Amino acid sequence: MNGTLKSLCYGAVGGLAFFLLDLPLAWMMGSMCLTTVLALRGMTLQVHDGLRKVMTAVLGVMLGSSFSPGLFQNLSVWQNGLALLTLNVVLSMIVIYWYYRKIGGFDPITAYFSSAPGGFNVMYEVGEAKGGDGRAIALIHATRILFLVMTVPLAFRYGADIQSGASELDLIGNWGDLEGYLWLSLAAVVGYVGGGLIRLPASHLMGPLAVAAIFEITGITSAKPPMLIVYAAQLVIGTAIGLRFLGTTWHEIRHIIVLSLGSTVVMMLLAVLLSYFATSFVGVSIPGLILALSPGGLAEMSLVALALGIDVAFVSIMHVIRITAIISIVPLAYPTVSKLWDRQKPDPS
């Protein structure tokens, strides 16, 4: 636990620096940037997995409490959004698979599991088990998330006329609404345990999010978590992201990182292009669609939407669907795809 405390202290230094510079998602971005540098320099750091899961559950409650009673009144938004999301994922995987095969020189297995726009842990585990380069797959996905969390908030803050929604939450909260906070605490506990029991993807996030959303939509409570907890969640999650690069050095991984940056740019350009042309079709703002289609982590992109006040419910649900589909379909589709590779190989005779 001392290692976790030390790591969070370093993360807090980075977070404070970004906070004083008035940067978006300061406590997550600042902690992530500093701990990434320290990890690449070989410093021994860690974040206790239990603490990370608890703070992820807190984030789930935050996201769920942003849902509204009229969320699903316009079902065409969700239907059209799902169609656009499907198109984006399919096109993205085709383009990025080609990118890693032709430009990156990856073997087919590594390229296939590296091209998935999500499902970090599952893509790494299954890809390595199938004979791919597990280290490359892990670094590709870690770099993608790191790069997106570092750039997307800044792009929205300074590239678009969007005001942060964080000001709506008090720093220490409204403790006059003690009953509301008890309901949110119940959502965290029930969702955390229940999500694991029914094996939801990203269960420590999705369980609390689902229960808190139900409480909000049904009018049981309209309480919002204190901003202080938002900052704490950002700090823990940001520090944990940065520490994904432990055990590596820039010299060892710079080629893979450059490849990952290139593929991430391609995926984001595709997301922006589709969002621009489909905004009227879906009925969601261009910024909301870009965040919903961004190939970032579920927790990280949802937190960006929450911090900037951009279509939080839509962004969160689209990312849940994206991650669920990728985790469920991509590994199962591998045998079929591998057979196609075998057919394309020249006959040795």
Short mmCIF file of N, CA and C in Angstrom, two decimals, residues 78-200:
data_model
loop_
_atom_site.label_atom_id
_atom_site.label_comp_id
_atom_site.label_asym_id
_atom_site.label_seq_id
_atom_site.Cartn_x
_atom_site.Cartn_y
_atom_site.Cartn_z
N TRP A 78 -30.80 6.35 -30.67
CA TRP A 78 -30.03 5.19 -30.27
C TRP A 78 -29.90 4.20 -31.43
N GLN A 79 -30.95 4.01 -32.20
CA GLN A 79 -30.89 3.09 -33.35
C GLN A 79 -29.89 3.58 -34.39
N ASN A 80 -29.98 4.84 -34.74
CA ASN A 80 -29.07 5.40 -35.73
C ASN A 80 -27.64 5.48 -35.19
N GLY A 81 -27.53 5.77 -33.90
CA GLY A 81 -26.21 5.81 -33.28
C GLY A 81 -25.54 4.44 -33.31
N LEU A 82 -26.34 3.39 -33.08
CA LEU A 82 -25.79 2.04 -33.11
C LEU A 82 -25.34 1.65 -34.52
N ALA A 83 -26.12 2.05 -35.52
CA ALA A 83 -25.74 1.77 -36.91
C ALA A 83 -24.43 2.46 -37.26
N LEU A 84 -24.30 3.72 -36.84
CA LEU A 84 -23.07 4.47 -37.12
C LEU A 84 -21.89 3.85 -36.38
N LEU A 85 -22.10 3.43 -35.14
CA LEU A 85 -21.05 2.81 -34.36
C LEU A 85 -20.56 1.52 -35.02
N THR A 86 -21.50 0.71 -35.50
CA THR A 86 -21.14 -0.54 -36.17
C THR A 86 -20.29 -0.27 -37.41
N LEU A 87 -20.72 0.70 -38.20
CA LEU A 87 -19.97 1.07 -39.41
C LEU A 87 -18.57 1.53 -39.05
N ASN A 88 -18.47 2.33 -38.01
CA ASN A 88 -17.18 2.87 -37.59
C ASN A 88 -16.22 1.75 -37.15
N VAL A 89 -16.72 0.81 -36.34
CA VAL A 89 -15.86 -0.26 -35.84
C VAL A 89 -15.38 -1.15 -36.98
N VAL A 90 -16.29 -1.53 -37.90
CA VAL A 90 -15.92 -2.41 -39.01
C VAL A 90 -14.89 -1.74 -39.92
N LEU A 91 -15.17 -0.50 -40.33
CA LEU A 91 -14.23 0.22 -41.19
C LEU A 91 -12.88 0.40 -40.51
N SER A 92 -12.92 0.75 -39.23
CA SER A 92 -11.70 0.99 -38.48
C SER A 92 -10.83 -0.26 -38.43
N MET A 93 -11.44 -1.41 -38.12
CA MET A 93 -10.65 -2.64 -38.02
C MET A 93 -10.05 -3.04 -39.36
N ILE A 94 -10.80 -2.86 -40.44
CA ILE A 94 -10.29 -3.20 -41.77
C ILE A 94 -9.08 -2.33 -42.13
N VAL A 95 -9.24 -1.04 -41.95
CA VAL A 95 -8.16 -0.10 -42.30
C VAL A 95 -6.93 -0.31 -41.43
N ILE A 96 -7.15 -0.44 -40.11
CA ILE A 96 -6.01 -0.55 -39.19
C ILE A 96 -5.32 -1.91 -39.31
N TYR A 97 -6.07 -2.96 -39.61
CA TYR A 97 -5.44 -4.26 -39.83
C TYR A 97 -4.47 -4.16 -41.02
N TRP A 98 -4.94 -3.56 -42.09
CA TRP A 98 -4.07 -3.36 -43.26
C TRP A 98 -2.85 -2.52 -42.89
N TYR A 99 -3.07 -1.48 -42.09
CA TYR A 99 -2.00 -0.58 -41.65
C TYR A 99 -0.91 -1.36 -40.91
N TYR A 100 -1.31 -2.21 -39.97
CA TYR A 100 -0.32 -2.94 -39.18
C TYR A 100 0.36 -4.05 -39.99
N ARG A 101 -0.33 -4.58 -40.97
CA ARG A 101 0.28 -5.62 -41.81
C ARG A 101 1.26 -5.02 -42.80
N LYS A 102 0.85 -3.98 -43.52
CA LYS A 102 1.66 -3.42 -44.60
C LYS A 102 2.69 -2.41 -44.12
N ILE A 103 2.31 -1.59 -43.17
CA ILE A 103 3.22 -0.54 -42.70
C ILE A 103 3.99 -0.99 -41.45
N GLY A 104 3.29 -1.64 -40.53
CA GLY A 104 3.94 -2.08 -39.30
C GLY A 104 4.71 -3.37 -39.46
N GLY A 105 4.37 -4.17 -40.48
CA GLY A 105 5.05 -5.44 -40.66
C GLY A 105 4.69 -6.49 -39.63
N PHE A 106 3.51 -6.35 -39.00
CA PHE A 106 3.08 -7.31 -38.00
C PHE A 106 2.62 -8.61 -38.65
N ASP A 107 2.71 -9.69 -37.90
CA ASP A 107 2.12 -10.95 -38.35
C ASP A 107 0.60 -10.82 -38.29
N PRO A 108 -0.15 -11.68 -38.98
CA PRO A 108 -1.61 -11.54 -39.04
C PRO A 108 -2.31 -11.54 -37.68
N ILE A 109 -1.85 -12.39 -36.77
CA ILE A 109 -2.51 -12.48 -35.45
C ILE A 109 -2.31 -11.19 -34.67
N THR A 110 -1.07 -10.71 -34.61
CA THR A 110 -0.79 -9.48 -33.87
C THR A 110 -1.52 -8.30 -34.49
N ALA A 111 -1.54 -8.23 -35.82
CA ALA A 111 -2.24 -7.13 -36.50
C ALA A 111 -3.73 -7.17 -36.22
N TYR A 112 -4.31 -8.37 -36.22
CA TYR A 112 -5.75 -8.52 -36.00
C TYR A 112 -6.16 -8.04 -34.62
N PHE A 113 -5.47 -8.50 -33.59
CA PHE A 113 -5.85 -8.14 -32.22
C PHE A 113 -5.38 -6.73 -31.85
N SER A 114 -4.43 -6.19 -32.57
CA SER A 114 -4.02 -4.80 -32.35
C SER A 114 -4.98 -3.82 -33.01
N SER A 115 -5.71 -4.27 -34.03
CA SER A 115 -6.58 -3.36 -34.78
C SER A 115 -7.92 -3.13 -34.12
N ALA A 116 -8.27 -3.94 -33.11
CA ALA A 116 -9.55 -3.76 -32.43
C ALA A 116 -9.57 -2.43 -31.68
N PRO A 117 -10.59 -1.58 -31.90
CA PRO A 117 -10.64 -0.28 -31.22
C PRO A 117 -11.22 -0.38 -29.83
N GLY A 118 -10.61 -1.22 -28.99
CA GLY A 118 -11.09 -1.39 -27.62
C GLY A 118 -10.79 -2.78 -27.11
N GLY A 119 -11.22 -3.04 -25.86
CA GLY A 119 -11.02 -4.36 -25.27
C GLY A 119 -9.57 -4.67 -24.96
N PHE A 120 -8.85 -3.71 -24.39
CA PHE A 120 -7.42 -3.81 -24.12
C PHE A 120 -7.04 -5.17 -23.55
N ASN A 121 -7.56 -5.51 -22.36
CA ASN A 121 -7.11 -6.72 -21.66
C ASN A 121 -7.46 -8.00 -22.42
N VAL A 122 -8.67 -8.04 -22.98
CA VAL A 122 -9.10 -9.24 -23.70
C VAL A 122 -8.28 -9.42 -24.97
N MET A 123 -8.03 -8.33 -25.71
CA MET A 123 -7.25 -8.44 -26.94
C MET A 123 -5.83 -8.91 -26.64
N TYR A 124 -5.27 -8.43 -25.56
CA TYR A 124 -3.92 -8.85 -25.17
C TYR A 124 -3.89 -10.33 -24.80
N GLU A 125 -4.82 -10.76 -23.95
CA GLU A 125 -4.81 -12.13 -23.46
C GLU A 125 -5.10 -13.13 -24.59
N VAL A 126 -6.15 -12.86 -25.38
CA VAL A 126 -6.51 -13.79 -26.45
C VAL A 126 -5.46 -13.76 -27.56
N GLY A 127 -5.00 -12.57 -27.91
CA GLY A 127 -4.00 -12.45 -28.97
C GLY A 127 -2.72 -13.19 -28.64
N GLU A 128 -2.26 -13.08 -27.40
CA GLU A 128 -1.05 -13.79 -27.00
C GLU A 128 -1.28 -15.29 -26.98
N ALA A 129 -2.47 -15.71 -26.50
CA ALA A 129 -2.79 -17.14 -26.45
C ALA A 129 -2.85 -17.75 -27.85
N LYS A 130 -3.24 -16.96 -28.85
CA LYS A 130 -3.33 -17.45 -30.22
C LYS A 130 -1.98 -17.44 -30.93
N GLY A 131 -0.95 -16.92 -30.28
CA GLY A 131 0.38 -16.92 -30.88
C GLY A 131 0.87 -15.57 -31.35
N GLY A 132 0.13 -14.49 -31.03
CA GLY A 132 0.55 -13.15 -31.40
C GLY A 132 1.58 -12.59 -30.44
N ASP A 133 2.12 -11.44 -30.76
CA ASP A 133 3.09 -10.75 -29.91
C ASP A 133 2.33 -9.99 -28.83
N GLY A 134 2.19 -10.61 -27.65
CA GLY A 134 1.40 -10.01 -26.57
C GLY A 134 1.92 -8.66 -26.13
N ARG A 135 3.22 -8.51 -26.08
CA ARG A 135 3.82 -7.24 -25.65
C ARG A 135 3.45 -6.12 -26.63
N ALA A 136 3.53 -6.41 -27.92
CA ALA A 136 3.19 -5.40 -28.92
C ALA A 136 1.71 -5.05 -28.85
N ILE A 137 0.85 -6.06 -28.70
CA ILE A 137 -0.59 -5.81 -28.62
C ILE A 137 -0.91 -4.92 -27.42
N ALA A 138 -0.32 -5.24 -26.27
CA ALA A 138 -0.56 -4.47 -25.06
C ALA A 138 -0.09 -3.02 -25.22
N LEU A 139 1.10 -2.84 -25.80
CA LEU A 139 1.64 -1.49 -25.97
C LEU A 139 0.83 -0.68 -26.97
N ILE A 140 0.34 -1.34 -28.02
CA ILE A 140 -0.49 -0.66 -29.01
C ILE A 140 -1.72 -0.08 -28.35
N HIS A 141 -2.42 -0.90 -27.56
CA HIS A 141 -3.66 -0.46 -26.92
C HIS A 141 -3.39 0.56 -25.82
N ALA A 142 -2.34 0.35 -25.04
CA ALA A 142 -2.02 1.30 -23.97
C ALA A 142 -1.68 2.67 -24.54
N THR A 143 -0.89 2.68 -25.62
CA THR A 143 -0.51 3.94 -26.25
C THR A 143 -1.73 4.65 -26.84
N ARG A 144 -2.63 3.88 -27.44
CA ARG A 144 -3.86 4.47 -28.01
C ARG A 144 -4.65 5.21 -26.95
N ILE A 145 -4.87 4.56 -25.81
CA ILE A 145 -5.65 5.18 -24.74
C ILE A 145 -4.92 6.40 -24.18
N LEU A 146 -3.62 6.25 -23.95
CA LEU A 146 -2.82 7.35 -23.41
C LEU A 146 -2.88 8.56 -24.34
N PHE A 147 -2.67 8.35 -25.61
CA PHE A 147 -2.66 9.43 -26.59
C PHE A 147 -4.02 10.13 -26.66
N LEU A 148 -5.10 9.34 -26.67
CA LEU A 148 -6.43 9.93 -26.76
C LEU A 148 -6.78 10.75 -25.53
N VAL A 149 -6.46 10.22 -24.35
CA VAL A 149 -6.79 10.96 -23.13
C VAL A 149 -5.95 12.23 -23.01
N MET A 150 -4.75 12.21 -23.60
CA MET A 150 -3.90 13.40 -23.57
C MET A 150 -4.36 14.47 -24.55
N THR A 151 -4.98 14.05 -25.66
CA THR A 151 -5.27 15.01 -26.73
C THR A 151 -6.74 15.40 -26.87
N VAL A 152 -7.65 14.44 -26.68
CA VAL A 152 -9.07 14.72 -26.92
C VAL A 152 -9.61 15.84 -26.02
N PRO A 153 -9.36 15.81 -24.70
CA PRO A 153 -9.87 16.91 -23.87
C PRO A 153 -9.33 18.27 -24.29
N LEU A 154 -8.04 18.32 -24.65
CA LEU A 154 -7.45 19.59 -25.08
C LEU A 154 -8.08 20.07 -26.38
N ALA A 155 -8.32 19.13 -27.29
CA ALA A 155 -8.92 19.50 -28.58
C ALA A 155 -10.31 20.08 -28.38
N PHE A 156 -11.08 19.48 -27.48
CA PHE A 156 -12.43 20.00 -27.24
C PHE A 156 -12.41 21.31 -26.47
N ARG A 157 -11.47 21.43 -25.55
CA ARG A 157 -11.41 22.66 -24.75
C ARG A 157 -11.03 23.86 -25.60
N TYR A 158 -10.03 23.68 -26.46
CA TYR A 158 -9.50 24.82 -27.20
C TYR A 158 -9.89 24.84 -28.67
N GLY A 159 -10.49 23.73 -29.15
CA GLY A 159 -10.87 23.70 -30.56
C GLY A 159 -12.35 23.83 -30.80
N ALA A 160 -13.15 23.86 -29.73
CA ALA A 160 -14.60 23.97 -29.90
C ALA A 160 -15.16 24.83 -28.79
N ASP A 161 -16.28 25.45 -29.05
CA ASP A 161 -16.92 26.34 -28.09
C ASP A 161 -17.79 25.51 -27.15
N ILE A 162 -17.13 24.84 -26.19
CA ILE A 162 -17.82 23.96 -25.26
C ILE A 162 -17.44 24.35 -23.84
N GLN A 163 -18.44 24.47 -23.02
CA GLN A 163 -18.21 24.82 -21.63
C GLN A 163 -18.20 23.56 -20.78
N SER A 164 -17.36 23.53 -19.79
CA SER A 164 -17.30 22.37 -18.91
C SER A 164 -18.56 22.25 -18.08
N GLY A 165 -19.02 21.01 -17.94
CA GLY A 165 -20.18 20.76 -17.11
C GLY A 165 -19.82 20.55 -15.66
N ALA A 166 -18.53 20.58 -15.35
CA ALA A 166 -18.10 20.28 -14.00
C ALA A 166 -18.53 21.34 -13.01
N SER A 167 -18.75 22.57 -13.45
CA SER A 167 -19.11 23.63 -12.54
C SER A 167 -20.45 23.41 -11.89
N GLU A 168 -21.26 22.50 -12.46
CA GLU A 168 -22.56 22.21 -11.89
C GLU A 168 -22.45 21.41 -10.60
N LEU A 169 -21.31 20.84 -10.34
CA LEU A 169 -21.11 20.05 -9.14
C LEU A 169 -20.30 20.84 -8.13
N ASP A 170 -20.74 20.87 -6.88
CA ASP A 170 -19.99 21.54 -5.83
C ASP A 170 -18.77 20.71 -5.45
N LEU A 171 -17.75 21.38 -4.97
CA LEU A 171 -16.52 20.69 -4.61
C LEU A 171 -16.76 19.63 -3.55
N ILE A 172 -17.48 19.98 -2.50
CA ILE A 172 -17.73 19.03 -1.41
C ILE A 172 -19.15 18.49 -1.43
N GLY A 173 -19.95 18.91 -2.40
CA GLY A 173 -21.29 18.37 -2.55
C GLY A 173 -22.32 19.03 -1.66
N ASN A 174 -23.55 18.60 -1.82
CA ASN A 174 -24.66 19.12 -1.04
C ASN A 174 -25.05 18.09 0.02
N TRP A 175 -24.43 18.18 1.18
CA TRP A 175 -24.66 17.17 2.20
C TRP A 175 -26.00 17.35 2.90
N GLY A 176 -26.76 18.36 2.51
CA GLY A 176 -28.14 18.45 2.97
C GLY A 176 -28.99 17.36 2.35
N ASP A 177 -28.54 16.83 1.22
CA ASP A 177 -29.23 15.74 0.54
C ASP A 177 -28.58 14.41 0.92
N LEU A 178 -28.56 14.13 2.21
CA LEU A 178 -27.91 12.92 2.70
C LEU A 178 -28.59 11.67 2.15
N GLU A 179 -29.91 11.72 2.01
CA GLU A 179 -30.63 10.57 1.47
C GLU A 179 -30.18 10.25 0.05
N GLY A 180 -29.97 11.31 -0.76
CA GLY A 180 -29.50 11.11 -2.12
C GLY A 180 -28.15 10.45 -2.16
N TYR A 181 -27.24 10.84 -1.26
CA TYR A 181 -25.92 10.24 -1.23
C TYR A 181 -25.96 8.79 -0.75
N LEU A 182 -26.91 8.47 0.10
CA LEU A 182 -27.09 7.08 0.53
C LEU A 182 -27.54 6.22 -0.65
N TRP A 183 -28.43 6.77 -1.49
CA TRP A 183 -28.86 6.04 -2.69
C TRP A 183 -27.68 5.82 -3.64
N LEU A 184 -26.84 6.85 -3.81
CA LEU A 184 -25.67 6.71 -4.68
C LEU A 184 -24.69 5.68 -4.12
N SER A 185 -24.52 5.67 -2.80
CA SER A 185 -23.65 4.67 -2.16
C SER A 185 -24.20 3.27 -2.39
N LEU A 186 -25.52 3.13 -2.27
CA LEU A 186 -26.15 1.84 -2.53
C LEU A 186 -25.93 1.41 -3.98
N ALA A 187 -26.03 2.36 -4.91
CA ALA A 187 -25.79 2.05 -6.32
C ALA A 187 -24.37 1.54 -6.53
N ALA A 188 -23.42 2.16 -5.86
CA ALA A 188 -22.02 1.74 -5.99
C ALA A 188 -21.82 0.31 -5.50
N VAL A 189 -22.37 0.01 -4.32
CA VAL A 189 -22.16 -1.31 -3.71
C VAL A 189 -22.90 -2.41 -4.49
N VAL A 190 -24.20 -2.18 -4.74
CA VAL A 190 -25.00 -3.17 -5.46
C VAL A 190 -24.46 -3.38 -6.88
N GLY A 191 -24.13 -2.28 -7.55
CA GLY A 191 -23.61 -2.38 -8.91
C GLY A 191 -22.26 -3.07 -8.96
N TYR A 192 -21.39 -2.77 -8.01
CA TYR A 192 -20.05 -3.36 -7.96
C TYR A 192 -20.15 -4.88 -7.80
N VAL A 193 -20.96 -5.31 -6.84
CA VAL A 193 -21.10 -6.75 -6.58
C VAL A 193 -21.91 -7.42 -7.68
N GLY A 194 -23.05 -6.82 -8.02
CA GLY A 194 -23.93 -7.42 -9.02
C GLY A 194 -23.30 -7.50 -10.39
N GLY A 195 -22.55 -6.45 -10.77
CA GLY A 195 -21.89 -6.46 -12.08
C GLY A 195 -20.91 -7.59 -12.21
N GLY A 196 -20.20 -7.90 -11.12
CA GLY A 196 -19.26 -9.01 -11.15
C GLY A 196 -19.97 -10.36 -11.20
N LEU A 197 -21.08 -10.47 -10.48
CA LEU A 197 -21.81 -11.74 -10.44
C LEU A 197 -22.39 -12.11 -11.81
N ILE A 198 -22.89 -11.11 -12.54
CA ILE A 198 -23.48 -11.43 -13.85
C ILE A 198 -22.47 -11.24 -14.99
N ARG A 199 -21.23 -10.95 -14.61
CA ARG A 199 -20.10 -10.88 -15.55
C ARG A 199 -20.32 -9.82 -16.65
N LEU A 200 -20.69 -8.64 -16.22
CA LEU A 200 -20.76 -7.53 -17.16
C LEU A 200 -19.37 -7.18 -17.65
#
